[in-house]
Short mmCIF file of C-alpha atoms in Angstrom, two decimals:
data_model
loop_
_atom_site.label_atom_id
_atom_site.label_comp_id
_atom_site.label_asym_id
_atom_site.label_seq_id
_atom_site.Cartn_x
_atom_site.Cartn_y
_atom_site.Cartn_z
CA MET A 282 0.04 0.10 0.41
CA GLN A 283 3.12 2.32 0.61
CA GLU A 284 4.25 1.29 -2.66
CA GLY A 285 1.46 2.18 -4.09
CA ARG A 286 0.97 5.56 -2.23
CA LEU A 287 4.39 6.60 -3.06
CA GLY A 288 3.29 6.14 -7.07
CA VAL A 289 1.21 7.93 -6.55
CA LEU A 290 3.26 11.10 -5.03
CA CYS A 291 5.63 10.86 -7.72
CA GLY A 292 3.31 10.49 -10.63
CA LEU A 293 1.75 13.34 -9.39
CA GLY A 294 4.64 15.44 -9.55
CA ALA A 295 5.78 14.44 -13.07
CA TYR A 296 2.90 15.34 -14.25
CA LEU A 297 2.56 18.96 -11.83
CA LEU A 298 5.82 19.79 -13.09
CA TRP A 299 5.02 19.06 -16.81
CA GLY A 300 1.73 20.93 -15.54
CA VAL A 301 3.43 24.42 -15.04
CA PHE A 302 6.51 24.01 -18.09
CA PRO A 303 4.38 27.05 -19.24
CA LEU A 304 4.98 29.38 -16.56
CA TYR A 305 8.81 28.15 -16.10
CA PHE A 306 9.45 28.57 -19.94
CA ARG A 307 8.37 32.26 -20.45
CA GLN A 308 10.83 32.67 -17.28
CA LEU A 309 13.73 32.33 -20.37
CA GLU A 310 12.40 34.70 -22.64
CA PRO A 311 14.48 36.46 -24.48
CA ALA A 312 16.15 32.87 -25.56
CA GLY A 313 14.47 32.03 -28.69
CA GLY A 314 13.24 28.30 -28.86
CA LEU A 315 16.29 26.41 -30.65
CA GLU A 316 18.39 27.94 -27.48
CA ILE A 317 16.58 27.00 -25.08
CA VAL A 318 16.24 23.42 -26.75
CA ALA A 319 20.14 23.74 -26.64
CA HIS A 320 20.81 24.39 -23.43
CA ARG A 321 17.74 21.86 -22.11
CA VAL A 322 20.40 19.39 -23.77
CA VAL A 323 23.54 20.73 -22.41
CA TRP A 324 22.37 20.97 -18.70
CA SER A 325 20.65 17.47 -18.84
CA VAL A 326 23.37 15.51 -20.10
CA VAL A 327 25.74 16.62 -17.13
CA PHE A 328 23.12 16.91 -15.07
CA VAL A 329 21.77 12.57 -15.51
CA ALA A 330 25.57 12.27 -15.46
CA LEU A 331 26.29 13.85 -11.77
CA LEU A 332 23.42 11.44 -11.39
CA LEU A 333 24.70 8.74 -12.90
CA THR A 334 28.05 8.65 -10.84
CA VAL A 335 26.14 9.40 -7.10
CA ILE A 336 23.86 6.21 -7.47
CA ARG A 337 26.48 4.83 -8.95
CA ARG A 338 24.95 3.61 -12.45
CA TRP A 339 27.17 4.11 -14.68
CA ARG A 340 27.69 0.24 -15.52
CA SER A 341 24.52 0.53 -17.16
CA VAL A 342 25.67 3.05 -20.20
CA PRO A 343 27.89 0.57 -21.83
CA PRO A 344 25.71 -2.34 -22.42
CA VAL A 345 23.60 0.69 -24.20
CA VAL A 346 26.04 1.87 -26.10
CA ALA A 347 27.05 -1.45 -27.14
CA ASP A 348 24.06 -2.41 -28.75
CA ARG A 349 23.65 -0.83 -32.27
CA ARG A 350 19.73 -1.51 -32.39
CA ALA A 351 19.25 0.10 -29.10
CA LEU A 352 21.31 2.78 -29.30
CA LEU A 353 19.76 3.29 -32.86
CA VAL A 354 16.86 3.44 -31.48
CA LEU A 355 17.53 5.80 -28.79
CA ALA A 356 19.31 7.87 -31.41
CA VAL A 357 15.75 8.01 -32.88
CA ALA A 358 14.33 9.45 -29.84
CA ALA A 359 16.57 11.63 -29.13
CA VAL A 360 16.06 13.87 -32.51
CA LEU A 361 11.64 13.28 -31.59
CA ILE A 362 11.60 14.85 -27.71
CA ALA A 363 14.11 17.47 -29.15
CA VAL A 364 10.96 18.02 -32.04
CA ASN A 365 8.58 18.08 -28.95
CA TRP A 366 10.77 20.46 -27.14
CA LEU A 367 11.29 23.14 -29.93
CA VAL A 368 7.51 22.59 -30.76
CA TYR A 369 6.59 23.06 -27.43
CA VAL A 370 8.81 25.53 -26.55
CA VAL A 371 8.45 28.28 -29.43
CA ALA A 372 4.26 27.18 -28.45
CA VAL A 373 4.42 28.91 -24.87
CA ASN A 374 6.53 31.70 -25.73
CA SER A 375 4.35 32.58 -28.65
CA GLY A 376 0.84 32.86 -26.69
CA HIS A 377 -0.14 29.39 -28.22
CA VAL A 378 0.15 27.65 -24.41
CA VAL A 379 -4.04 26.63 -24.62
CA GLU A 380 -2.81 24.54 -28.00
CA ALA A 381 0.14 22.82 -26.72
CA SER A 382 -2.53 21.03 -23.84
CA LEU A 383 -4.70 20.18 -26.69
CA GLY A 384 -1.56 17.83 -27.96
CA TYR A 385 -0.70 15.99 -24.99
CA PHE A 386 -4.87 15.99 -24.43
CA ILE A 387 -5.29 13.91 -27.80
CA ASN A 388 -1.55 12.35 -27.35
CA PRO A 389 -3.09 9.09 -25.29
CA LEU A 390 -5.48 8.52 -28.46
CA VAL A 391 -2.59 9.13 -31.32
CA SER A 392 -0.52 6.21 -28.89
CA VAL A 393 -2.93 3.55 -29.05
CA LEU A 394 -3.03 4.91 -33.16
CA LEU A 395 0.80 4.00 -32.73
CA GLY A 396 0.05 1.00 -31.02
CA VAL A 397 -2.64 -0.68 -34.30
CA VAL A 398 0.06 0.54 -37.19
CA PHE A 399 2.76 -0.51 -35.84
CA PHE A 400 1.99 -3.70 -33.02
CA ALA A 401 -0.82 -4.94 -35.06
CA GLU A 402 -2.64 -3.88 -31.46
CA ARG A 403 -6.97 -5.06 -31.85
CA LEU A 404 -8.88 -1.49 -29.95
CA ARG A 405 -11.44 -2.25 -28.52
CA PRO A 406 -15.28 -0.64 -29.73
CA MET A 407 -15.15 1.71 -26.82
CA GLN A 408 -11.69 2.99 -27.83
CA TRP A 409 -12.53 3.48 -31.94
CA THR A 410 -15.46 5.11 -30.39
CA ALA A 411 -13.12 7.87 -28.69
CA VAL A 412 -10.78 7.98 -31.41
CA GLY A 413 -13.72 9.03 -34.06
CA ILE A 414 -15.28 11.28 -31.31
CA ALA A 415 -11.59 13.18 -31.05
CA THR A 416 -11.27 12.62 -34.87
CA VAL A 417 -14.43 15.32 -34.56
CA ALA A 418 -12.82 17.52 -32.53
CA VAL A 419 -9.61 18.45 -34.72
CA VAL A 420 -12.24 18.67 -37.64
CA VAL A 421 -14.52 20.92 -35.05
CA LEU A 422 -10.78 22.73 -34.17
CA THR A 423 -9.52 22.76 -37.83
CA VAL A 424 -12.68 24.47 -38.73
CA ASP A 425 -12.06 27.38 -36.04
CA HIS A 426 -8.73 28.48 -36.83
CA GLY A 427 -9.36 27.95 -40.56
CA ARG A 428 -6.43 25.61 -40.48
CA PRO A 429 -5.21 22.23 -38.54
CA PRO A 430 -3.85 22.64 -35.32
CA TRP A 431 -0.51 22.44 -36.06
CA ILE A 432 1.06 23.03 -32.65
CA ALA A 433 -1.36 20.33 -31.33
CA LEU A 434 -0.87 17.61 -33.91
CA ALA A 435 2.82 18.19 -33.59
CA LEU A 436 3.44 18.03 -30.49
CA ALA A 437 0.93 14.48 -29.64
CA ALA A 438 2.91 13.34 -33.04
CA SER A 439 6.14 13.51 -31.55
CA PHE A 440 6.05 12.56 -27.89
CA GLY A 441 3.98 9.40 -29.48
CA PHE A 442 6.36 8.72 -32.34
CA TYR A 443 9.48 8.91 -28.70
CA GLY A 444 6.78 6.45 -26.89
CA LEU A 445 6.99 3.94 -29.87
CA MET A 446 10.47 4.30 -30.31
CA LYS A 447 10.91 3.72 -25.68
CA LYS A 448 8.74 1.02 -26.01
CA LEU A 449 11.30 -0.28 -28.44
CA VAL A 450 14.19 -0.73 -25.89
CA ARG A 451 13.65 -1.71 -22.31
CA VAL A 452 16.13 1.09 -21.40
CA GLU A 453 16.33 2.19 -17.43
CA ALA A 454 15.00 5.54 -16.76
CA ALA A 455 18.46 7.76 -15.67
CA PRO A 456 20.83 5.66 -18.48
CA GLY A 457 18.75 5.99 -21.56
CA LEU A 458 17.66 10.22 -21.07
CA PHE A 459 22.11 9.99 -20.84
CA VAL A 460 22.01 8.17 -23.51
CA GLU A 461 19.40 10.43 -25.86
CA THR A 462 21.11 13.43 -25.03
CA ALA A 463 24.56 12.21 -25.96
CA VAL A 464 23.32 12.28 -28.88
CA LEU A 465 22.02 15.11 -29.41
CA VAL A 466 25.38 17.11 -27.09
CA ILE A 467 27.89 17.95 -29.42
CA PRO A 468 25.38 19.63 -32.15
CA ALA A 469 24.06 21.37 -29.08
CA ALA A 470 27.33 22.69 -27.80
CA VAL A 471 28.48 23.96 -31.30
CA PHE A 472 24.84 25.49 -31.70
CA LEU A 473 25.89 27.59 -28.56
CA VAL A 474 29.03 28.47 -28.82
CA LEU A 475 28.22 30.15 -32.82
CA LEU A 476 25.29 31.44 -30.97
CA GLU A 477 27.40 33.16 -28.95
CA GLY A 478 30.21 33.93 -30.98
CA ARG A 479 27.38 35.81 -33.65
CA GLY A 480 26.71 37.37 -30.32
CA GLU A 481 23.04 36.06 -30.53
CA GLY A 482 23.22 34.47 -27.54
CA THR A 483 21.55 35.33 -24.35
CA ALA A 484 23.37 33.00 -21.91
CA GLY A 485 26.27 35.75 -21.53
CA SER A 486 24.42 38.67 -22.35
CA GLU A 487 21.21 38.77 -19.83
CA GLY A 488 22.95 37.97 -16.35
CA VAL A 489 24.06 35.92 -14.25
CA GLY A 490 20.09 34.54 -13.03
CA HIS A 491 19.56 34.22 -16.94
CA LEU A 492 22.57 31.72 -16.93
CA LEU A 493 21.53 30.14 -13.46
CA LEU A 494 18.22 29.62 -15.47
CA LEU A 495 19.28 28.24 -18.75
CA MET A 496 21.47 26.05 -16.67
CA SER A 497 18.14 24.69 -14.65
CA THR A 498 16.67 22.89 -17.68
CA GLY A 499 18.53 20.24 -17.26
CA ILE A 500 17.24 19.76 -14.00
CA ALA A 501 13.51 20.30 -15.40
CA THR A 502 14.28 17.86 -17.87
CA ALA A 503 15.90 14.81 -15.85
CA VAL A 504 13.84 15.26 -12.31
CA PRO A 505 9.94 14.63 -14.08
CA LEU A 506 10.93 12.03 -16.01
CA LEU A 507 12.91 10.55 -13.04
CA LEU A 508 9.56 10.53 -11.40
CA PHE A 509 7.41 8.99 -13.98
CA ALA A 510 10.23 6.47 -13.95
CA ALA A 511 9.18 5.79 -9.94
CA ALA A 512 5.42 6.28 -10.37
CA SER A 513 5.51 3.78 -13.44
CA ARG A 514 7.48 0.76 -11.79
CA ARG A 515 4.77 1.08 -8.82
CA VAL A 516 0.95 1.93 -9.89
CA PRO A 517 -0.95 0.46 -12.34
CA LEU A 518 -1.17 1.87 -16.15
CA SER A 519 -4.82 2.35 -16.26
CA THR A 520 -3.50 5.29 -12.69
CA MET A 521 -0.84 6.55 -14.61
CA GLY A 522 -3.25 6.74 -17.43
CA LEU A 523 -5.40 9.07 -15.39
CA LEU A 524 -3.42 11.22 -13.54
CA GLN A 525 -1.53 11.98 -17.00
CA TYR A 526 -5.02 14.06 -17.97
CA VAL A 527 -3.17 16.22 -14.82
CA THR A 528 -1.03 18.18 -17.01
CA PRO A 529 -2.66 19.06 -19.98
CA LEU A 530 -5.93 20.51 -17.49
CA LEU A 531 -2.99 22.73 -15.05
CA GLN A 532 -1.83 24.29 -19.16
CA LEU A 533 -5.11 24.78 -20.03
CA ALA A 534 -6.05 26.89 -17.35
CA VAL A 535 -2.39 28.92 -17.44
CA GLY A 536 -3.11 29.63 -20.75
CA VAL A 537 -6.58 30.76 -20.04
CA PHE A 538 -6.33 31.72 -16.78
CA VAL A 539 -2.82 33.18 -16.04
CA PHE A 540 -1.55 34.36 -20.13
CA SER A 541 -5.40 35.67 -20.52
CA GLU A 542 -5.10 33.14 -24.09
CA PRO A 543 -8.55 33.60 -25.99
CA MET A 544 -11.44 30.46 -25.30
CA PRO A 545 -13.95 31.62 -28.30
CA PRO A 546 -17.08 29.19 -27.93
CA ALA A 547 -16.00 27.15 -31.10
CA ARG A 548 -12.63 26.43 -29.70
CA LEU A 549 -14.18 25.66 -26.43
CA ALA A 550 -16.51 23.20 -28.35
CA GLY A 551 -13.72 21.68 -29.67
CA PHE A 552 -12.10 20.62 -25.96
CA VAL A 553 -15.17 19.36 -25.29
CA ILE A 554 -15.56 17.41 -27.55
CA VAL A 555 -12.23 15.85 -27.08
CA TRP A 556 -12.58 15.58 -22.93
CA VAL A 557 -15.63 13.64 -24.34
CA ALA A 558 -13.40 10.99 -26.22
CA LEU A 559 -10.56 11.06 -22.99
CA ALA A 560 -13.77 10.22 -21.02
CA VAL A 561 -15.16 7.30 -22.92
CA PHE A 562 -11.30 6.06 -23.24
CA SER A 563 -10.44 6.36 -19.63
CA LEU A 564 -14.00 4.08 -18.91
CA ASP A 565 -13.28 1.84 -21.36
CA SER A 566 -9.74 1.31 -20.07
CA LEU A 567 -10.23 1.56 -16.01
CA ARG A 568 -13.44 -1.72 -16.81
CA ASN A 569 -10.46 -3.84 -18.62
CA ALA A 570 -7.99 -3.29 -15.94
CA ARG A 571 -10.49 -4.35 -13.72
CA ALA A 572 -11.73 -7.00 -15.21
CA GLY A 573 -8.06 -8.71 -15.86
CA ALA A 574 -7.67 -7.54 -12.35
CA ARG A 575 -10.69 -10.08 -11.63
CA ARG A 576 -9.29 -13.17 -14.40
CA ARG A 577 -6.01 -12.46 -12.55
CA ALA A 578 -7.30 -13.12 -8.67
CA ALA A 579 -9.67 -15.60 -10.20
CA ASP A 580 -6.80 -17.78 -11.58
CA THR A 581 -4.62 -17.74 -8.28
CA VAL A 582 -8.00 -19.05 -6.29
CA PRO A 583 -6.36 -22.90 -5.26
CA GLU A 584 -8.22 -25.92 -6.61
CA PRO A 585 -10.13 -28.18 -3.65
CA VAL A 586 -8.27 -30.72 -2.41
#
């Protein structure tokens, strides 16, 4: 029971931190999106390297690097998460937090579709219903915007494919994150050096406080991921699936109530349709999880002698 409670607290911690990221990334201005992502990569490598030293897990890194398939998959994952970070930072700092939150609302449904396409998973009728309802929501938002919600779709797709890559390899959280960011660290460092050399970087021109904030991106990146990994080992996937909606709900609240982004009726209608889809999806997941638990309990009942 205590392990379960700890898992829920870790999961809530991860999703709460991700939920308030818009407030954090706004503090990194006037740095641009590429500069922020480059710093995030560099300082994540530094922070995770220190963490691996403290917890004495460096021995977990060489086997990952030696496995060509795992290294290739993690390299693709690194590119996908970098794209996700860039789109998200640009969205936040250009006044599109609400649309960004939509991306993380629909991400679970995108992940389900990827499971169908790449792992030949079969969807239950209610899951197909949820996907269909979400498609209607995207159409409604497209009509409202006059264009598809590209930011939301890019975030959902990049994070969905990132999850797909992570599913292809079984690597612990800290070593995996180190390898992913290490793949990108040289291009990121070169970019930052060139940026500073042209006088366009902000790390050396906006004061010590700004530099420390940029350095803190390593901690901000690693801590939620490590909390998420700790939670996923302790609580059922159905619980994690429900907790994950904390993040987009917080992002939506920040966008509307803190940054005063507009929420016209048509956009609100699109969000409501998405929430209906997620309600159908979550109810089906919970029902299936309970049915599975009952079957496992029945299988463990000892037969009479």
